[in-house]
mmCIF file with all atom_site columns, C-alpha atoms in Angstrom:
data_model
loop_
_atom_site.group_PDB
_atom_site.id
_atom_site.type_symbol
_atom_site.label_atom_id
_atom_site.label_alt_id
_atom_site.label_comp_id
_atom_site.label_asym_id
_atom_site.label_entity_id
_atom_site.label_seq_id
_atom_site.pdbx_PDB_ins_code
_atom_site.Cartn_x
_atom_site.Cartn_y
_atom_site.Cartn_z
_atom_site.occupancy
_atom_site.B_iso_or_equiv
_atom_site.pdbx_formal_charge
_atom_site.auth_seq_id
_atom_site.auth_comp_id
_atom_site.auth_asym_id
_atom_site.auth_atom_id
_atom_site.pdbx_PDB_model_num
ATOM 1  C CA . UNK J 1 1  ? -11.399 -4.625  -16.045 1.00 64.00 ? 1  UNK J CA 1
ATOM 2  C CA . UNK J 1 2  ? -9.314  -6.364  -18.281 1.00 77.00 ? 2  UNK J CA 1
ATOM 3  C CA . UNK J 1 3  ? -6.521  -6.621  -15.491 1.00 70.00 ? 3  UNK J CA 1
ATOM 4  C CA . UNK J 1 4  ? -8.501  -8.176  -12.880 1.00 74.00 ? 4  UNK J CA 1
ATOM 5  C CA . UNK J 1 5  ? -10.080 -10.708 -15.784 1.00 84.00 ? 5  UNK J CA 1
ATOM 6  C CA . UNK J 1 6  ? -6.181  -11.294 -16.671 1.00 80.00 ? 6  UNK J CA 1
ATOM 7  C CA . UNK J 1 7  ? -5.428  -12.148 -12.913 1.00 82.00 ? 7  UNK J CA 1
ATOM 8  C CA . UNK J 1 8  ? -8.427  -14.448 -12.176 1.00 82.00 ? 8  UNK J CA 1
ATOM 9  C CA . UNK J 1 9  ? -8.126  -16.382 -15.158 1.00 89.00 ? 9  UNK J CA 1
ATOM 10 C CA . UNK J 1 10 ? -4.208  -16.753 -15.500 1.00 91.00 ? 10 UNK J CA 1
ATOM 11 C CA . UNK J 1 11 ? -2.282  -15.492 -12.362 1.00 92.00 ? 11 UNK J CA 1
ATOM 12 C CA . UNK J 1 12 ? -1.688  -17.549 -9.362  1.00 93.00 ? 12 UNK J CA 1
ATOM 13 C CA . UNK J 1 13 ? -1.683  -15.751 -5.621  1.00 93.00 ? 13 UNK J CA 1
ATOM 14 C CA . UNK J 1 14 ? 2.178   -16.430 -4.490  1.00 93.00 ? 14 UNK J CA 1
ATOM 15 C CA . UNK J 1 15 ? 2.303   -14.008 -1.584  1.00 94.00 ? 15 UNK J CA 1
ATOM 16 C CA . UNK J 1 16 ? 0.202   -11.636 0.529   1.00 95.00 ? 16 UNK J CA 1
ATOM 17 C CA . UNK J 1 17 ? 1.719   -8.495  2.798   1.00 96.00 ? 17 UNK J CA 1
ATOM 18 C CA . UNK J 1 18 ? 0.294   -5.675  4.963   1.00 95.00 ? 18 UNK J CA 1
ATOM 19 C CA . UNK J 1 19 ? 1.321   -2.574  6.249   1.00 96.00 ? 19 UNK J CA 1
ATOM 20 C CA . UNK J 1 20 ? -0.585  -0.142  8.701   1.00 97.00 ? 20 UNK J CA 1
ATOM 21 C CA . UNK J 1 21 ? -2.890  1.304   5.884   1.00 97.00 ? 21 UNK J CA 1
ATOM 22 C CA . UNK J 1 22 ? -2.973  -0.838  2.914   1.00 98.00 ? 22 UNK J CA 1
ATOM 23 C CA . UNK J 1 23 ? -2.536  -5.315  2.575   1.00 97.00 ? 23 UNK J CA 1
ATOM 24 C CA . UNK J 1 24 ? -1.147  -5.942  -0.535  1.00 97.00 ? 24 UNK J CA 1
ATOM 25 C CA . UNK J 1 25 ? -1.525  -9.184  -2.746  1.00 95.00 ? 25 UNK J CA 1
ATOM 26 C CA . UNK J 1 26 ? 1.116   -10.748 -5.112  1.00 95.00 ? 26 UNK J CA 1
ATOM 27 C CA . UNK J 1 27 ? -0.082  -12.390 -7.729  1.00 93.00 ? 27 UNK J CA 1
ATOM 28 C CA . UNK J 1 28 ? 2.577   -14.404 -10.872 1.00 92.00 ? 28 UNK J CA 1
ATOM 29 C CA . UNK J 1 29 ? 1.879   -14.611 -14.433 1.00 91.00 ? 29 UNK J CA 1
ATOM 30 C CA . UNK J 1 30 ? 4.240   -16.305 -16.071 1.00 89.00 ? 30 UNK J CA 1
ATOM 31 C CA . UNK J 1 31 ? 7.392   -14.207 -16.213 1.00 87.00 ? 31 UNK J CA 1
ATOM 32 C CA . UNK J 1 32 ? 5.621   -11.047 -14.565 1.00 90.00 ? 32 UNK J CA 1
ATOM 33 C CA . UNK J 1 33 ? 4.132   -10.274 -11.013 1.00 92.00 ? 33 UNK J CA 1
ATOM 34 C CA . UNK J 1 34 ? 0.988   -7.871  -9.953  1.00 92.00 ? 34 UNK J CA 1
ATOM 35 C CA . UNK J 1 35 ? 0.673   -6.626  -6.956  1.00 94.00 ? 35 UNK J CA 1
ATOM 36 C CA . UNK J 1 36 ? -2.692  -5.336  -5.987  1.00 94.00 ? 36 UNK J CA 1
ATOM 37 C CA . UNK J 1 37 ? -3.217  -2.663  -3.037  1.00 96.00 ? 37 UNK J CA 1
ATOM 38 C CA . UNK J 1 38 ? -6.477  -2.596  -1.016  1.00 96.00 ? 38 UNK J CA 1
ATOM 39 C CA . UNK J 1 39 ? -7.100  -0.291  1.792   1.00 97.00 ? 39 UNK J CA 1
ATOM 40 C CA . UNK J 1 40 ? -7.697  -2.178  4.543   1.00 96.00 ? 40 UNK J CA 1
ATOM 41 C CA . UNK J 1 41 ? -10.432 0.722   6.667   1.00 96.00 ? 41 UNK J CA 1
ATOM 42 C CA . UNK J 1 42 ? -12.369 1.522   3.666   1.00 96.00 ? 42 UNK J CA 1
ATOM 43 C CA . UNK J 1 43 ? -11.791 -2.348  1.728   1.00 94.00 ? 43 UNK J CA 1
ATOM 44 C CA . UNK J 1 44 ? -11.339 -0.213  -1.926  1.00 95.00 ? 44 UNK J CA 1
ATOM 45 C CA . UNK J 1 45 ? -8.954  -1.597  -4.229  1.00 92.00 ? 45 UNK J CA 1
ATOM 46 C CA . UNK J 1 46 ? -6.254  0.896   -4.304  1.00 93.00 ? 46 UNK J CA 1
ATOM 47 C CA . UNK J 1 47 ? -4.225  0.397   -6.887  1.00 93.00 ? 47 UNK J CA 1
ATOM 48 C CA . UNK J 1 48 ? -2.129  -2.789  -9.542  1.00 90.00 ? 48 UNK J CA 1
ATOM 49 C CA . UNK J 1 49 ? 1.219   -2.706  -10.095 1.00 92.00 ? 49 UNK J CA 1
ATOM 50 C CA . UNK J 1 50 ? 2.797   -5.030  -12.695 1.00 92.00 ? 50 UNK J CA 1
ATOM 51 C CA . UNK J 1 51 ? 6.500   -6.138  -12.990 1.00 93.00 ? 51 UNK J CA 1
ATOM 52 C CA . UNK J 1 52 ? 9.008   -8.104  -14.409 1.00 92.00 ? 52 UNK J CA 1
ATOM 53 C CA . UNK J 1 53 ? 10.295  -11.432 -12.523 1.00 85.00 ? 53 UNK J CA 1
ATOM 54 C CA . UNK J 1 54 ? 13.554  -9.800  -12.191 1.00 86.00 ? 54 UNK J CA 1
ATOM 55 C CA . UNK J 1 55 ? 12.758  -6.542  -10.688 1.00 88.00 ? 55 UNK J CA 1
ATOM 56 C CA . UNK J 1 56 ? 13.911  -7.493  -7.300  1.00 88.00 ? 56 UNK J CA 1
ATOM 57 C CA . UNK J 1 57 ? 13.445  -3.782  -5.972  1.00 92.00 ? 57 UNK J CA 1
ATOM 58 C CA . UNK J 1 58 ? 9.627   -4.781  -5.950  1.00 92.00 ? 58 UNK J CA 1
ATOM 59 C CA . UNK J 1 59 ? 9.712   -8.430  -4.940  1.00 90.00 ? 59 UNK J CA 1
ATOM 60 C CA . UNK J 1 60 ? 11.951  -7.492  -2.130  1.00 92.00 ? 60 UNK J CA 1
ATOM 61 C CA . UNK J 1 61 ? 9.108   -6.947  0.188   1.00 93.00 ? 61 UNK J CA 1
ATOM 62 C CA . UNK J 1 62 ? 7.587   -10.622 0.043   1.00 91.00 ? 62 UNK J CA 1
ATOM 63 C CA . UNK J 1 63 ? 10.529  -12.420 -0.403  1.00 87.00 ? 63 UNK J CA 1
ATOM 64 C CA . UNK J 1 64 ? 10.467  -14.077 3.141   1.00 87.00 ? 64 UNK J CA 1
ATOM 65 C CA . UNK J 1 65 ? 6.537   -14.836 2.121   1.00 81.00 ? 65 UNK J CA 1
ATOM 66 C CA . UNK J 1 66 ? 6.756   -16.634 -0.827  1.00 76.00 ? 66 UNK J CA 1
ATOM 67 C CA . UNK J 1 67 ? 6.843   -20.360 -0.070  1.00 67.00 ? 67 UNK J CA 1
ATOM 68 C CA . UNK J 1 68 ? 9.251   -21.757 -3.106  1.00 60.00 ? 68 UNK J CA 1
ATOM 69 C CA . UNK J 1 69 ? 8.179   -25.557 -2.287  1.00 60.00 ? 69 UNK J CA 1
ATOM 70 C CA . UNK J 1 70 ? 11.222  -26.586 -1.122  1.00 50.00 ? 70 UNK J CA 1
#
């Protein structure tokens, strides 16, 4: 609980992805990124992921999603 109370009061949505099973938010706070996974048939959160700004392994799939405001 105290993840999703972390994201709603601090993180800002930056990106959102979906694959055949699961769509996937991104969310930043501050220097760090969660991603949250919800299956998309049975609408269950799945799972959060949090990482570093500069893991690019894991930012690599919304990279051509996240609008940089330029």
């Amino acid at each position: 609980m105290e993840q999703l109370e972390a994201i709603w009061d601090n993180g800002v949505q930056v990106a959102e992805r979906e694959d055949d099973v699961n769509r996937y938010k991104l969310y930043q706070i501050d220097a760090f990124y969660v991603e949250e996974e919800w299956h998309k048939e049975y609408k269950v959160r799945r799972a959060f992921r949090s990482f570093a700004s500069t893991n690019a392994e894991m930012l690599e799939p919304y990279l051509d999603k996240i609008n940089l405001g330029f």
